[in-house]
Short mmCIF file of C-alpha atoms in Angstrom, two decimals:
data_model
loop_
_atom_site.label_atom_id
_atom_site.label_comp_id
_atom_site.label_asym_id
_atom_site.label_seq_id
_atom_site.Cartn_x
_atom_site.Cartn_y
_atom_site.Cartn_z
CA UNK A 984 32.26 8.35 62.23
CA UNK A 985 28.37 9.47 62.17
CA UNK A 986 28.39 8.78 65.71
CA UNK A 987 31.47 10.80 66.73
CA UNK A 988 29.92 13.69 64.02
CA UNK A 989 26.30 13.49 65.97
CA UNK A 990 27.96 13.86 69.34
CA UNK A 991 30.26 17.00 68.45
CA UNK A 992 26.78 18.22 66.88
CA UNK A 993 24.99 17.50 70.08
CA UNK A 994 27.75 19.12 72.06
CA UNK A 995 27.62 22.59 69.79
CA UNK A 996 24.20 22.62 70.02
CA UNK A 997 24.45 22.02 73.80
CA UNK A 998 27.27 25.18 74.49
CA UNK A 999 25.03 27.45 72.05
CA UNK A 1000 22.31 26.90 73.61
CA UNK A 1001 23.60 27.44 77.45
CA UNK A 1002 25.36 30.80 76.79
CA UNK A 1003 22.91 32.12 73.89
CA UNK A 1004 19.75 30.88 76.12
CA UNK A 1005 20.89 33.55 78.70
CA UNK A 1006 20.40 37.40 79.91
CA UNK A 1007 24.12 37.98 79.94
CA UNK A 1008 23.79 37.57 76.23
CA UNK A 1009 20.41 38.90 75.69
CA UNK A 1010 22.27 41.94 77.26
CA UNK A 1011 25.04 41.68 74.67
CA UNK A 1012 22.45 41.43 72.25
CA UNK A 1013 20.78 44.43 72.99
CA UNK A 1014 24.48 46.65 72.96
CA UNK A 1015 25.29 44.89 69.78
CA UNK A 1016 21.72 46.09 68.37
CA UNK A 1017 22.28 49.42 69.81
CA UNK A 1018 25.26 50.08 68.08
CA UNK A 1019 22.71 50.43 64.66
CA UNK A 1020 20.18 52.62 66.36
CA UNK A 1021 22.15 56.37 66.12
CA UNK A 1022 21.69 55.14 61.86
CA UNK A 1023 18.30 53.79 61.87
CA UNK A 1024 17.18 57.51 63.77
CA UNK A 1025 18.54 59.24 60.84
CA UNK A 1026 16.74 56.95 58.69
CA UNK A 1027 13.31 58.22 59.55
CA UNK A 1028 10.65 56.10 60.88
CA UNK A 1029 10.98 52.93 58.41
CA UNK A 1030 14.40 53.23 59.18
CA UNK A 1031 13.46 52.59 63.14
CA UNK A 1032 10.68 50.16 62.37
CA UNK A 1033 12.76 48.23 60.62
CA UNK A 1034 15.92 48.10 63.29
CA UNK A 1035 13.31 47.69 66.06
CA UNK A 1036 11.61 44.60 64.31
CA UNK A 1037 14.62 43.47 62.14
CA UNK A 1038 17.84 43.78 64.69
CA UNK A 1039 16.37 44.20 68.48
CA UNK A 1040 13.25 42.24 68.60
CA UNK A 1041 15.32 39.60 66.70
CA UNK A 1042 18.60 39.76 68.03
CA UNK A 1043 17.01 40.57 71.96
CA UNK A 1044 13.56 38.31 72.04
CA UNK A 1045 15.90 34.97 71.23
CA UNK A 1046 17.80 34.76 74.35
CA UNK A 1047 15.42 36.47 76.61
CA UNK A 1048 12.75 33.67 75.04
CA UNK A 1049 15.09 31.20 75.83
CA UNK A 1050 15.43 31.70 78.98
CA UNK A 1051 12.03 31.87 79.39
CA UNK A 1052 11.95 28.69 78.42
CA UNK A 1053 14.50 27.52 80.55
CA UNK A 1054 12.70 28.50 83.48
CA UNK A 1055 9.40 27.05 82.74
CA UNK A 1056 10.66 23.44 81.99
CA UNK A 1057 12.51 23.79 85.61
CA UNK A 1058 9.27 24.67 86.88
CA UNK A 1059 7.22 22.05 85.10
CA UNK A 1060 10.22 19.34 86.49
CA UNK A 1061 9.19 20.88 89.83
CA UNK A 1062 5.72 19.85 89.02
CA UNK A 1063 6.46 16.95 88.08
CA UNK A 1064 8.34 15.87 91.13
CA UNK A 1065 5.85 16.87 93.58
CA UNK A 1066 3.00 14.75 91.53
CA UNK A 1067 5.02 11.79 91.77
CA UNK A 1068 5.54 12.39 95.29
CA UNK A 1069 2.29 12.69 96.18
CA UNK A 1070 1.16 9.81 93.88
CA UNK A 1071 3.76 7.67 96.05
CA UNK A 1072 2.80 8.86 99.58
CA UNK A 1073 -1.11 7.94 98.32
CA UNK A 1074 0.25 4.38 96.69
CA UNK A 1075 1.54 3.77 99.83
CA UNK A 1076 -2.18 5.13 102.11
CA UNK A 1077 -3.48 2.48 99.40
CA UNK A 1078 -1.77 -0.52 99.78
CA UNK A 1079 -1.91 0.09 104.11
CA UNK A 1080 -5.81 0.29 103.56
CA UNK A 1081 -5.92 -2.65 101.24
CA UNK A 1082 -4.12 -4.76 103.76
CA UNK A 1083 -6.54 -4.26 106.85
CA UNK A 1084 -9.04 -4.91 104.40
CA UNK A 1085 -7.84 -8.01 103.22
CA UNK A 1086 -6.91 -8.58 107.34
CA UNK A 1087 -10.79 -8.00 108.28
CA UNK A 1088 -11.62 -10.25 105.83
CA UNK A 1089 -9.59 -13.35 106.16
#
């Protein structure tokens, strides 16, 4: 049962973050947040502070940072996969110049 419940947990977590962690919603974020603004003007300037740092920055900032983050662990995989390319071609240089040493030698 805790299995089944930690898999349908995993799998919500999963879809929310795909579809929140996107621009398509940061974009519906920032329509939803605009809908608040023509009240916040006629609030004054607290009134605006407080939608730009309480309902855009909020609402906006999460899925563009998201995405953000997407892209910079695709990068860093990138990374990652050329290292360990390289560290292979030069395991391989290795083990060819350990062999004509050990060929010189014997």
């Amino acid at each position: 049962m805790r299995a089944r419940l930690a898999a349908a947990n995993e799998a919500v977590a999963l879809w929310l973050t795909l579809h929140v962690g996107s621009m398509s919603c940061a974009v519906l974020f920032a329509a939803l947040a605009c809908v608040a603004l023509p009240q916040a003007i006629q609030g004054g300037t607290l009134a605006i502070v407080q939608w730009v740092s309480q309902t855009f920055i909020q609402l906006v900032m999460l899925s563009v940072i998201m995405v953000g983050q997407s892209l910079l662990g695709a990068r860093s995989d990138a990374r990652h996969e050329e290292t360990l390319a390289r560290m292979l071609a030069l395991e391989g240089k290795i083990e060819g110049l350990v062999e004509r040493l050990c060929r010189q030698q014997g």
